[in-house]
């Protein structure tokens, strides 16, 4: 393979689709037609296959282990950023929206690609965190992020605080559901490693007094701590 091919950015098409076309903050995101989406669905697998072939070609052409490790780190960083943006995009679309389903397909392909090269080149990636497995595209839950933060409140109590943040516009999003869909994948509780945004939303329909008291007490602790800084 010629050097000009090796120097080509392998994520060019994926970056364009994920970063611009599927990005709800970008003007192009509201003008996607069904035939265009169908074309993307057919092309997605061939693009990730092309990235894999390009990666192997680059690794083969590099004689230094240090250079291979650096190159793989670049791939890792690109994949993580693309996955992050794809999850943000997915959270912005309703579950019955075809764009939501396609974002799920994108996450699966990127996750499989990342797992593939991590397994083959594990000896060069000793400092990279392991990739989480990706759920089937037909499931209703979004692909989990690489890291989660444990909150010492319950799901209902977390939902109350996020509901208040949304109502006071401390957090700004198109809807309260979008707030939950964007944040809950990164949270776990002491009792639940994973919980759905739907369960959090349903708990705000009828808030228990006990949960409101605990949420209020937690916020009062934060206020006290901030005042003491």
mmCIF file with all atom_site columns, C-alpha atoms in Angstrom, residues 13-220:
data_model
loop_
_atom_site.group_PDB
_atom_site.id
_atom_site.type_symbol
_atom_site.label_atom_id
_atom_site.label_alt_id
_atom_site.label_comp_id
_atom_site.label_asym_id
_atom_site.label_entity_id
_atom_site.label_seq_id
_atom_site.pdbx_PDB_ins_code
_atom_site.Cartn_x
_atom_site.Cartn_y
_atom_site.Cartn_z
_atom_site.occupancy
_atom_site.B_iso_or_equiv
_atom_site.pdbx_formal_charge
_atom_site.auth_seq_id
_atom_site.auth_comp_id
_atom_site.auth_asym_id
_atom_site.auth_atom_id
_atom_site.pdbx_PDB_model_num
ATOM 1   C CA . UNK A 1 13  ? -16.724 8.915  6.593  1.00 0.00 ? 13  UNK A CA 1
ATOM 2   C CA . UNK A 1 14  ? -17.670 7.824  10.107 1.00 0.00 ? 14  UNK A CA 1
ATOM 3   C CA . UNK A 1 15  ? -16.515 11.153 11.516 1.00 0.00 ? 15  UNK A CA 1
ATOM 4   C CA . UNK A 1 16  ? -18.600 13.028 8.946  1.00 0.00 ? 16  UNK A CA 1
ATOM 5   C CA . UNK A 1 17  ? -21.761 11.021 9.640  1.00 0.00 ? 17  UNK A CA 1
ATOM 6   C CA . UNK A 1 18  ? -21.441 10.896 13.437 1.00 0.00 ? 18  UNK A CA 1
ATOM 7   C CA . UNK A 1 19  ? -19.988 14.343 14.011 1.00 0.00 ? 19  UNK A CA 1
ATOM 8   C CA . UNK A 1 20  ? -22.153 16.266 11.558 1.00 0.00 ? 20  UNK A CA 1
ATOM 9   C CA . UNK A 1 21  ? -25.024 14.414 9.888  1.00 0.00 ? 21  UNK A CA 1
ATOM 10  C CA . UNK A 1 22  ? -26.300 12.596 12.991 1.00 0.00 ? 22  UNK A CA 1
ATOM 11  C CA . UNK A 1 23  ? -25.426 15.397 15.391 1.00 0.00 ? 23  UNK A CA 1
ATOM 12  C CA . UNK A 1 24  ? -28.742 17.013 16.453 1.00 0.00 ? 24  UNK A CA 1
ATOM 13  C CA . UNK A 1 25  ? -26.872 20.263 17.136 1.00 0.00 ? 25  UNK A CA 1
ATOM 14  C CA . UNK A 1 26  ? -25.755 20.445 13.508 1.00 0.00 ? 26  UNK A CA 1
ATOM 15  C CA . UNK A 1 27  ? -28.153 21.866 10.851 1.00 0.00 ? 27  UNK A CA 1
ATOM 16  C CA . UNK A 1 28  ? -27.652 18.785 8.657  1.00 0.00 ? 28  UNK A CA 1
ATOM 17  C CA . UNK A 1 29  ? -29.132 16.560 11.371 1.00 0.00 ? 29  UNK A CA 1
ATOM 18  C CA . UNK A 1 30  ? -32.701 17.680 10.632 1.00 0.00 ? 30  UNK A CA 1
ATOM 19  C CA . UNK A 1 31  ? -32.500 17.047 6.887  1.00 0.00 ? 31  UNK A CA 1
ATOM 20  C CA . UNK A 1 32  ? -31.724 13.319 6.734  1.00 0.00 ? 32  UNK A CA 1
ATOM 21  C CA . UNK A 1 33  ? -33.911 11.412 4.290  1.00 0.00 ? 33  UNK A CA 1
ATOM 22  C CA . UNK A 1 34  ? -34.814 7.737  4.549  1.00 0.00 ? 34  UNK A CA 1
ATOM 23  C CA . UNK A 1 35  ? -32.958 6.770  1.385  1.00 0.00 ? 35  UNK A CA 1
ATOM 24  C CA . UNK A 1 36  ? -29.826 8.455  2.753  1.00 0.00 ? 36  UNK A CA 1
ATOM 25  C CA . UNK A 1 37  ? -30.164 6.558  6.032  1.00 0.00 ? 37  UNK A CA 1
ATOM 26  C CA . UNK A 1 38  ? -30.598 3.286  4.143  1.00 0.00 ? 38  UNK A CA 1
ATOM 27  C CA . UNK A 1 39  ? -27.386 4.002  2.256  1.00 0.00 ? 39  UNK A CA 1
ATOM 28  C CA . UNK A 1 40  ? -25.571 4.595  5.522  1.00 0.00 ? 40  UNK A CA 1
ATOM 29  C CA . UNK A 1 41  ? -26.843 1.293  6.905  1.00 0.00 ? 41  UNK A CA 1
ATOM 30  C CA . UNK A 1 42  ? -25.427 -0.571 3.911  1.00 0.00 ? 42  UNK A CA 1
ATOM 31  C CA . UNK A 1 43  ? -22.113 1.268  4.057  1.00 0.00 ? 43  UNK A CA 1
ATOM 32  C CA . UNK A 1 44  ? -21.495 1.090  7.804  1.00 0.00 ? 44  UNK A CA 1
ATOM 33  C CA . UNK A 1 45  ? -20.057 -2.437 7.881  1.00 0.00 ? 45  UNK A CA 1
ATOM 34  C CA . UNK A 1 46  ? -17.796 -1.836 4.888  1.00 0.00 ? 46  UNK A CA 1
ATOM 35  C CA . UNK A 1 47  ? -16.426 1.326  6.511  1.00 0.00 ? 47  UNK A CA 1
ATOM 36  C CA . UNK A 1 48  ? -15.480 -0.412 9.756  1.00 0.00 ? 48  UNK A CA 1
ATOM 37  C CA . UNK A 1 49  ? -13.946 -3.245 7.708  1.00 0.00 ? 49  UNK A CA 1
ATOM 38  C CA . UNK A 1 50  ? -11.922 -0.673 5.792  1.00 0.00 ? 50  UNK A CA 1
ATOM 39  C CA . UNK A 1 51  ? -10.702 0.879  9.058  1.00 0.00 ? 51  UNK A CA 1
ATOM 40  C CA . UNK A 1 52  ? -9.616  -2.563 10.275 1.00 0.00 ? 52  UNK A CA 1
ATOM 41  C CA . UNK A 1 53  ? -7.721  -3.276 7.060  1.00 0.00 ? 53  UNK A CA 1
ATOM 42  C CA . UNK A 1 54  ? -6.059  0.135  7.225  1.00 0.00 ? 54  UNK A CA 1
ATOM 43  C CA . UNK A 1 55  ? -5.026  -0.470 10.829 1.00 0.00 ? 55  UNK A CA 1
ATOM 44  C CA . UNK A 1 56  ? -3.453  -3.837 9.998  1.00 0.00 ? 56  UNK A CA 1
ATOM 45  C CA . UNK A 1 57  ? -1.606  -2.332 7.035  1.00 0.00 ? 57  UNK A CA 1
ATOM 46  C CA . UNK A 1 58  ? -0.202  0.446  9.175  1.00 0.00 ? 58  UNK A CA 1
ATOM 47  C CA . UNK A 1 59  ? 0.819   -1.930 11.962 1.00 0.00 ? 59  UNK A CA 1
ATOM 48  C CA . UNK A 1 60  ? 2.555   -4.195 9.437  1.00 0.00 ? 60  UNK A CA 1
ATOM 49  C CA . UNK A 1 61  ? 4.453   -1.323 7.844  1.00 0.00 ? 61  UNK A CA 1
ATOM 50  C CA . UNK A 1 62  ? 5.810   -0.023 11.150 1.00 0.00 ? 62  UNK A CA 1
ATOM 51  C CA . UNK A 1 63  ? 8.992   -1.706 12.316 1.00 0.00 ? 63  UNK A CA 1
ATOM 52  C CA . UNK A 1 64  ? 9.088   -0.106 15.751 1.00 0.00 ? 64  UNK A CA 1
ATOM 53  C CA . UNK A 1 65  ? 6.902   -1.419 18.590 1.00 0.00 ? 65  UNK A CA 1
ATOM 54  C CA . UNK A 1 66  ? 6.788   2.106  19.992 1.00 0.00 ? 66  UNK A CA 1
ATOM 55  C CA . UNK A 1 67  ? 5.405   3.431  16.708 1.00 0.00 ? 67  UNK A CA 1
ATOM 56  C CA . UNK A 1 68  ? 2.807   0.652  16.580 1.00 0.00 ? 68  UNK A CA 1
ATOM 57  C CA . UNK A 1 69  ? 1.729   1.478  20.124 1.00 0.00 ? 69  UNK A CA 1
ATOM 58  C CA . UNK A 1 70  ? 1.447   5.175  19.268 1.00 0.00 ? 70  UNK A CA 1
ATOM 59  C CA . UNK A 1 71  ? -0.575  4.416  16.157 1.00 0.00 ? 71  UNK A CA 1
ATOM 60  C CA . UNK A 1 72  ? -2.955  2.136  18.076 1.00 0.00 ? 72  UNK A CA 1
ATOM 61  C CA . UNK A 1 73  ? -3.395  4.796  20.733 1.00 0.00 ? 73  UNK A CA 1
ATOM 62  C CA . UNK A 1 74  ? -4.494  7.215  18.015 1.00 0.00 ? 74  UNK A CA 1
ATOM 63  C CA . UNK A 1 75  ? -7.080  4.678  16.845 1.00 0.00 ? 75  UNK A CA 1
ATOM 64  C CA . UNK A 1 76  ? -8.227  4.161  20.417 1.00 0.00 ? 76  UNK A CA 1
ATOM 65  C CA . UNK A 1 77  ? -8.670  7.884  20.984 1.00 0.00 ? 77  UNK A CA 1
ATOM 66  C CA . UNK A 1 78  ? -10.600 8.304  17.719 1.00 0.00 ? 78  UNK A CA 1
ATOM 67  C CA . UNK A 1 79  ? -12.912 5.400  18.515 1.00 0.00 ? 79  UNK A CA 1
ATOM 68  C CA . UNK A 1 80  ? -13.629 6.679  22.015 1.00 0.00 ? 80  UNK A CA 1
ATOM 69  C CA . UNK A 1 81  ? -14.508 10.135 20.690 1.00 0.00 ? 81  UNK A CA 1
ATOM 70  C CA . UNK A 1 82  ? -16.731 8.710  17.951 1.00 0.00 ? 82  UNK A CA 1
ATOM 71  C CA . UNK A 1 83  ? -18.491 6.453  20.467 1.00 0.00 ? 83  UNK A CA 1
ATOM 72  C CA . UNK A 1 84  ? -19.007 9.383  22.835 1.00 0.00 ? 84  UNK A CA 1
ATOM 73  C CA . UNK A 1 85  ? -20.556 11.533 20.107 1.00 0.00 ? 85  UNK A CA 1
ATOM 74  C CA . UNK A 1 86  ? -22.698 8.629  18.874 1.00 0.00 ? 86  UNK A CA 1
ATOM 75  C CA . UNK A 1 87  ? -24.110 8.158  22.397 1.00 0.00 ? 87  UNK A CA 1
ATOM 76  C CA . UNK A 1 88  ? -24.873 11.875 22.657 1.00 0.00 ? 88  UNK A CA 1
ATOM 77  C CA . UNK A 1 89  ? -26.608 11.736 19.277 1.00 0.00 ? 89  UNK A CA 1
ATOM 78  C CA . UNK A 1 90  ? -28.592 8.652  20.250 1.00 0.00 ? 90  UNK A CA 1
ATOM 79  C CA . UNK A 1 91  ? -29.875 10.272 23.425 1.00 0.00 ? 91  UNK A CA 1
ATOM 80  C CA . UNK A 1 92  ? -31.344 13.137 21.410 1.00 0.00 ? 92  UNK A CA 1
ATOM 81  C CA . UNK A 1 93  ? -33.628 10.956 19.280 1.00 0.00 ? 93  UNK A CA 1
ATOM 82  C CA . UNK A 1 94  ? -36.823 9.185  20.437 1.00 0.00 ? 94  UNK A CA 1
ATOM 83  C CA . UNK A 1 95  ? -36.548 5.420  20.763 1.00 0.00 ? 95  UNK A CA 1
ATOM 84  C CA . UNK A 1 96  ? -38.892 4.858  17.811 1.00 0.00 ? 96  UNK A CA 1
ATOM 85  C CA . UNK A 1 97  ? -36.855 7.178  15.558 1.00 0.00 ? 97  UNK A CA 1
ATOM 86  C CA . UNK A 1 98  ? -34.846 5.337  12.852 1.00 0.00 ? 98  UNK A CA 1
ATOM 87  C CA . UNK A 1 99  ? -31.905 7.598  13.662 1.00 0.00 ? 99  UNK A CA 1
ATOM 88  C CA . UNK A 1 100 ? -31.900 6.251  17.218 1.00 0.00 ? 100 UNK A CA 1
ATOM 89  C CA . UNK A 1 101 ? -31.688 2.690  15.883 1.00 0.00 ? 101 UNK A CA 1
ATOM 90  C CA . UNK A 1 102 ? -28.912 3.618  13.463 1.00 0.00 ? 102 UNK A CA 1
ATOM 91  C CA . UNK A 1 103 ? -26.892 5.240  16.240 1.00 0.00 ? 103 UNK A CA 1
ATOM 92  C CA . UNK A 1 104 ? -27.210 1.934  18.081 1.00 0.00 ? 104 UNK A CA 1
ATOM 93  C CA . UNK A 1 105 ? -25.849 0.110  15.034 1.00 0.00 ? 105 UNK A CA 1
ATOM 94  C CA . UNK A 1 106 ? -22.955 2.563  14.855 1.00 0.00 ? 106 UNK A CA 1
ATOM 95  C CA . UNK A 1 107 ? -22.091 1.924  18.504 1.00 0.00 ? 107 UNK A CA 1
ATOM 96  C CA . UNK A 1 108 ? -22.139 -1.830 17.971 1.00 0.00 ? 108 UNK A CA 1
ATOM 97  C CA . UNK A 1 109 ? -19.839 -1.612 14.951 1.00 0.00 ? 109 UNK A CA 1
ATOM 98  C CA . UNK A 1 110 ? -17.414 0.720  16.708 1.00 0.00 ? 110 UNK A CA 1
ATOM 99  C CA . UNK A 1 111 ? -17.407 -1.451 19.804 1.00 0.00 ? 111 UNK A CA 1
ATOM 100 C CA . UNK A 1 112 ? -16.741 -4.613 17.791 1.00 0.00 ? 112 UNK A CA 1
ATOM 101 C CA . UNK A 1 113 ? -13.947 -2.891 15.892 1.00 0.00 ? 113 UNK A CA 1
ATOM 102 C CA . UNK A 1 114 ? -12.335 -1.699 19.105 1.00 0.00 ? 114 UNK A CA 1
ATOM 103 C CA . UNK A 1 115 ? -12.581 -5.155 20.687 1.00 0.00 ? 115 UNK A CA 1
ATOM 104 C CA . UNK A 1 116 ? -11.104 -6.688 17.541 1.00 0.00 ? 116 UNK A CA 1
ATOM 105 C CA . UNK A 1 117 ? -7.952  -4.601 17.493 1.00 0.00 ? 117 UNK A CA 1
ATOM 106 C CA . UNK A 1 118 ? -7.531  -4.704 21.278 1.00 0.00 ? 118 UNK A CA 1
ATOM 107 C CA . UNK A 1 119 ? -7.508  -8.488 21.176 1.00 0.00 ? 119 UNK A CA 1
ATOM 108 C CA . UNK A 1 120 ? -5.063  -8.702 18.296 1.00 0.00 ? 120 UNK A CA 1
ATOM 109 C CA . UNK A 1 121 ? -2.709  -5.986 19.530 1.00 0.00 ? 121 UNK A CA 1
ATOM 110 C CA . UNK A 1 122 ? -3.159  -6.419 23.293 1.00 0.00 ? 122 UNK A CA 1
ATOM 111 C CA . UNK A 1 123 ? 0.584   -6.386 23.915 1.00 0.00 ? 123 UNK A CA 1
ATOM 112 C CA . UNK A 1 124 ? 0.768   -2.841 22.570 1.00 0.00 ? 124 UNK A CA 1
ATOM 113 C CA . UNK A 1 125 ? -2.230  -1.597 24.552 1.00 0.00 ? 125 UNK A CA 1
ATOM 114 C CA . UNK A 1 126 ? -1.384  -2.503 28.120 1.00 0.00 ? 126 UNK A CA 1
ATOM 115 C CA . UNK A 1 127 ? -2.255  0.995  29.307 1.00 0.00 ? 127 UNK A CA 1
ATOM 116 C CA . UNK A 1 128 ? -5.636  1.173  27.573 1.00 0.00 ? 128 UNK A CA 1
ATOM 117 C CA . UNK A 1 129 ? -8.839  0.485  29.548 1.00 0.00 ? 129 UNK A CA 1
ATOM 118 C CA . UNK A 1 130 ? -10.863 -2.592 28.481 1.00 0.00 ? 130 UNK A CA 1
ATOM 119 C CA . UNK A 1 131 ? -13.754 -2.038 26.131 1.00 0.00 ? 131 UNK A CA 1
ATOM 120 C CA . UNK A 1 132 ? -17.227 -2.681 27.472 1.00 0.00 ? 132 UNK A CA 1
ATOM 121 C CA . UNK A 1 133 ? -19.337 -5.160 25.563 1.00 0.00 ? 133 UNK A CA 1
ATOM 122 C CA . UNK A 1 134 ? -22.000 -3.632 23.334 1.00 0.00 ? 134 UNK A CA 1
ATOM 123 C CA . UNK A 1 135 ? -25.601 -4.709 23.548 1.00 0.00 ? 135 UNK A CA 1
ATOM 124 C CA . UNK A 1 136 ? -27.670 -5.816 20.604 1.00 0.00 ? 136 UNK A CA 1
ATOM 125 C CA . UNK A 1 137 ? -29.094 -2.995 18.516 1.00 0.00 ? 137 UNK A CA 1
ATOM 126 C CA . UNK A 1 138 ? -32.638 -4.234 19.118 1.00 0.00 ? 138 UNK A CA 1
ATOM 127 C CA . UNK A 1 139 ? -32.488 -3.562 22.852 1.00 0.00 ? 139 UNK A CA 1
ATOM 128 C CA . UNK A 1 140 ? -34.072 -0.419 24.212 1.00 0.00 ? 140 UNK A CA 1
ATOM 129 C CA . UNK A 1 141 ? -31.163 0.572  26.429 1.00 0.00 ? 141 UNK A CA 1
ATOM 130 C CA . UNK A 1 142 ? -28.257 2.595  25.156 1.00 0.00 ? 142 UNK A CA 1
ATOM 131 C CA . UNK A 1 143 ? -24.725 1.277  25.035 1.00 0.00 ? 143 UNK A CA 1
ATOM 132 C CA . UNK A 1 144 ? -23.119 1.865  28.440 1.00 0.00 ? 144 UNK A CA 1
ATOM 133 C CA . UNK A 1 145 ? -20.158 4.223  28.674 1.00 0.00 ? 145 UNK A CA 1
ATOM 134 C CA . UNK A 1 146 ? -16.672 3.063  29.582 1.00 0.00 ? 146 UNK A CA 1
ATOM 135 C CA . UNK A 1 147 ? -16.867 4.488  33.120 1.00 0.00 ? 147 UNK A CA 1
ATOM 136 C CA . UNK A 1 148 ? -19.683 4.901  35.657 1.00 0.00 ? 148 UNK A CA 1
ATOM 137 C CA . UNK A 1 149 ? -19.934 7.023  38.789 1.00 0.00 ? 149 UNK A CA 1
ATOM 138 C CA . UNK A 1 150 ? -21.608 5.540  41.858 1.00 0.00 ? 150 UNK A CA 1
ATOM 139 C CA . UNK A 1 151 ? -24.127 7.803  43.588 1.00 0.00 ? 151 UNK A CA 1
ATOM 140 C CA . UNK A 1 152 ? -25.099 7.095  47.189 1.00 0.00 ? 152 UNK A CA 1
ATOM 141 C CA . UNK A 1 153 ? -28.704 8.067  46.513 1.00 0.00 ? 153 UNK A CA 1
ATOM 142 C CA . UNK A 1 154 ? -31.411 5.776  45.182 1.00 0.00 ? 154 UNK A CA 1
ATOM 143 C CA . UNK A 1 155 ? -32.715 5.931  41.615 1.00 0.00 ? 155 UNK A CA 1
ATOM 144 C CA . UNK A 1 156 ? -35.843 7.762  42.810 1.00 0.00 ? 156 UNK A CA 1
ATOM 145 C CA . UNK A 1 157 ? -33.786 10.305 44.747 1.00 0.00 ? 157 UNK A CA 1
ATOM 146 C CA . UNK A 1 158 ? -31.448 10.918 41.824 1.00 0.00 ? 158 UNK A CA 1
ATOM 147 C CA . UNK A 1 159 ? -34.456 11.444 39.569 1.00 0.00 ? 159 UNK A CA 1
ATOM 148 C CA . UNK A 1 160 ? -35.932 14.018 41.959 1.00 0.00 ? 160 UNK A CA 1
ATOM 149 C CA . UNK A 1 161 ? -32.741 16.091 41.916 1.00 0.00 ? 161 UNK A CA 1
ATOM 150 C CA . UNK A 1 162 ? -32.452 15.897 38.135 1.00 0.00 ? 162 UNK A CA 1
ATOM 151 C CA . UNK A 1 163 ? -36.124 16.823 37.790 1.00 0.00 ? 163 UNK A CA 1
ATOM 152 C CA . UNK A 1 164 ? -35.561 19.922 39.927 1.00 0.00 ? 164 UNK A CA 1
ATOM 153 C CA . UNK A 1 165 ? -32.464 20.808 37.909 1.00 0.00 ? 165 UNK A CA 1
ATOM 154 C CA . UNK A 1 166 ? -34.486 20.535 34.709 1.00 0.00 ? 166 UNK A CA 1
ATOM 155 C CA . UNK A 1 167 ? -37.461 22.528 36.027 1.00 0.00 ? 167 UNK A CA 1
ATOM 156 C CA . UNK A 1 168 ? -35.213 25.356 37.206 1.00 0.00 ? 168 UNK A CA 1
ATOM 157 C CA . UNK A 1 169 ? -33.251 25.237 33.918 1.00 0.00 ? 169 UNK A CA 1
ATOM 158 C CA . UNK A 1 170 ? -30.029 24.492 35.761 1.00 0.00 ? 170 UNK A CA 1
ATOM 159 C CA . UNK A 1 171 ? -29.735 21.761 33.143 1.00 0.00 ? 171 UNK A CA 1
ATOM 160 C CA . UNK A 1 172 ? -30.856 22.701 29.661 1.00 0.00 ? 172 UNK A CA 1
ATOM 161 C CA . UNK A 1 173 ? -32.127 20.082 27.227 1.00 0.00 ? 173 UNK A CA 1
ATOM 162 C CA . UNK A 1 174 ? -35.033 19.587 24.858 1.00 0.00 ? 174 UNK A CA 1
ATOM 163 C CA . UNK A 1 175 ? -36.919 17.578 27.462 1.00 0.00 ? 175 UNK A CA 1
ATOM 164 C CA . UNK A 1 176 ? -36.588 16.001 30.895 1.00 0.00 ? 176 UNK A CA 1
ATOM 165 C CA . UNK A 1 177 ? -36.412 12.605 29.196 1.00 0.00 ? 177 UNK A CA 1
ATOM 166 C CA . UNK A 1 178 ? -33.351 13.760 27.283 1.00 0.00 ? 178 UNK A CA 1
ATOM 167 C CA . UNK A 1 179 ? -31.736 14.905 30.535 1.00 0.00 ? 179 UNK A CA 1
ATOM 168 C CA . UNK A 1 180 ? -32.234 11.418 31.982 1.00 0.00 ? 180 UNK A CA 1
ATOM 169 C CA . UNK A 1 181 ? -31.175 9.601  28.817 1.00 0.00 ? 181 UNK A CA 1
ATOM 170 C CA . UNK A 1 182 ? -27.967 11.632 28.682 1.00 0.00 ? 182 UNK A CA 1
ATOM 171 C CA . UNK A 1 183 ? -26.967 11.272 32.334 1.00 0.00 ? 183 UNK A CA 1
ATOM 172 C CA . UNK A 1 184 ? -28.255 7.946  33.710 1.00 0.00 ? 184 UNK A CA 1
ATOM 173 C CA . UNK A 1 185 ? -25.964 5.719  31.573 1.00 0.00 ? 185 UNK A CA 1
ATOM 174 C CA . UNK A 1 186 ? -23.029 7.217  33.463 1.00 0.00 ? 186 UNK A CA 1
ATOM 175 C CA . UNK A 1 187 ? -24.517 6.596  36.908 1.00 0.00 ? 187 UNK A CA 1
ATOM 176 C CA . UNK A 1 188 ? -24.964 3.612  39.189 1.00 0.00 ? 188 UNK A CA 1
ATOM 177 C CA . UNK A 1 189 ? -26.243 3.309  42.742 1.00 0.00 ? 189 UNK A CA 1
ATOM 178 C CA . UNK A 1 190 ? -24.990 1.195  45.595 1.00 0.00 ? 190 UNK A CA 1
ATOM 179 C CA . UNK A 1 191 ? -27.769 -1.305 44.813 1.00 0.00 ? 191 UNK A CA 1
ATOM 180 C CA . UNK A 1 192 ? -28.042 -1.012 41.039 1.00 0.00 ? 192 UNK A CA 1
ATOM 181 C CA . UNK A 1 193 ? -25.124 -1.072 38.621 1.00 0.00 ? 193 UNK A CA 1
ATOM 182 C CA . UNK A 1 194 ? -27.424 -0.207 35.730 1.00 0.00 ? 194 UNK A CA 1
ATOM 183 C CA . UNK A 1 195 ? -30.823 1.442  35.723 1.00 0.00 ? 195 UNK A CA 1
ATOM 184 C CA . UNK A 1 196 ? -32.941 2.771  32.901 1.00 0.00 ? 196 UNK A CA 1
ATOM 185 C CA . UNK A 1 197 ? -33.857 6.367  32.308 1.00 0.00 ? 197 UNK A CA 1
ATOM 186 C CA . UNK A 1 198 ? -37.476 5.229  32.040 1.00 0.00 ? 198 UNK A CA 1
ATOM 187 C CA . UNK A 1 199 ? -37.499 3.928  35.591 1.00 0.00 ? 199 UNK A CA 1
ATOM 188 C CA . UNK A 1 200 ? -36.032 7.215  36.776 1.00 0.00 ? 200 UNK A CA 1
ATOM 189 C CA . UNK A 1 201 ? -38.636 9.197  34.865 1.00 0.00 ? 201 UNK A CA 1
ATOM 190 C CA . UNK A 1 202 ? -41.551 7.108  36.139 1.00 0.00 ? 202 UNK A CA 1
ATOM 191 C CA . UNK A 1 203 ? -40.449 7.678  39.732 1.00 0.00 ? 203 UNK A CA 1
ATOM 192 C CA . UNK A 1 204 ? -40.959 11.440 39.312 1.00 0.00 ? 204 UNK A CA 1
ATOM 193 C CA . UNK A 1 205 ? -44.616 10.940 38.394 1.00 0.00 ? 205 UNK A CA 1
ATOM 194 C CA . UNK A 1 206 ? -45.387 10.262 42.052 1.00 0.00 ? 206 UNK A CA 1
ATOM 195 C CA . UNK A 1 207 ? -42.608 11.293 44.399 1.00 0.00 ? 207 UNK A CA 1
ATOM 196 C CA . UNK A 1 208 ? -42.437 9.716  47.833 1.00 0.00 ? 208 UNK A CA 1
ATOM 197 C CA . UNK A 1 209 ? -42.027 12.089 50.780 1.00 0.00 ? 209 UNK A CA 1
ATOM 198 C CA . UNK A 1 210 ? -39.138 10.002 52.126 1.00 0.00 ? 210 UNK A CA 1
ATOM 199 C CA . UNK A 1 211 ? -37.248 10.318 48.841 1.00 0.00 ? 211 UNK A CA 1
ATOM 200 C CA . UNK A 1 212 ? -37.826 14.077 48.753 1.00 0.00 ? 212 UNK A CA 1
ATOM 201 C CA . UNK A 1 213 ? -36.481 14.377 52.282 1.00 0.00 ? 213 UNK A CA 1
ATOM 202 C CA . UNK A 1 214 ? -33.332 12.392 51.478 1.00 0.00 ? 214 UNK A CA 1
ATOM 203 C CA . UNK A 1 215 ? -32.748 14.365 48.252 1.00 0.00 ? 215 UNK A CA 1
ATOM 204 C CA . UNK A 1 216 ? -33.219 17.647 50.123 1.00 0.00 ? 216 UNK A CA 1
ATOM 205 C CA . UNK A 1 217 ? -30.816 16.572 52.872 1.00 0.00 ? 217 UNK A CA 1
ATOM 206 C CA . UNK A 1 218 ? -28.190 15.647 50.268 1.00 0.00 ? 218 UNK A CA 1
ATOM 207 C CA . UNK A 1 219 ? -28.499 19.047 48.615 1.00 0.00 ? 219 UNK A CA 1
ATOM 208 C CA . UNK A 1 220 ? -28.277 20.785 51.974 1.00 0.00 ? 220 UNK A CA 1
#
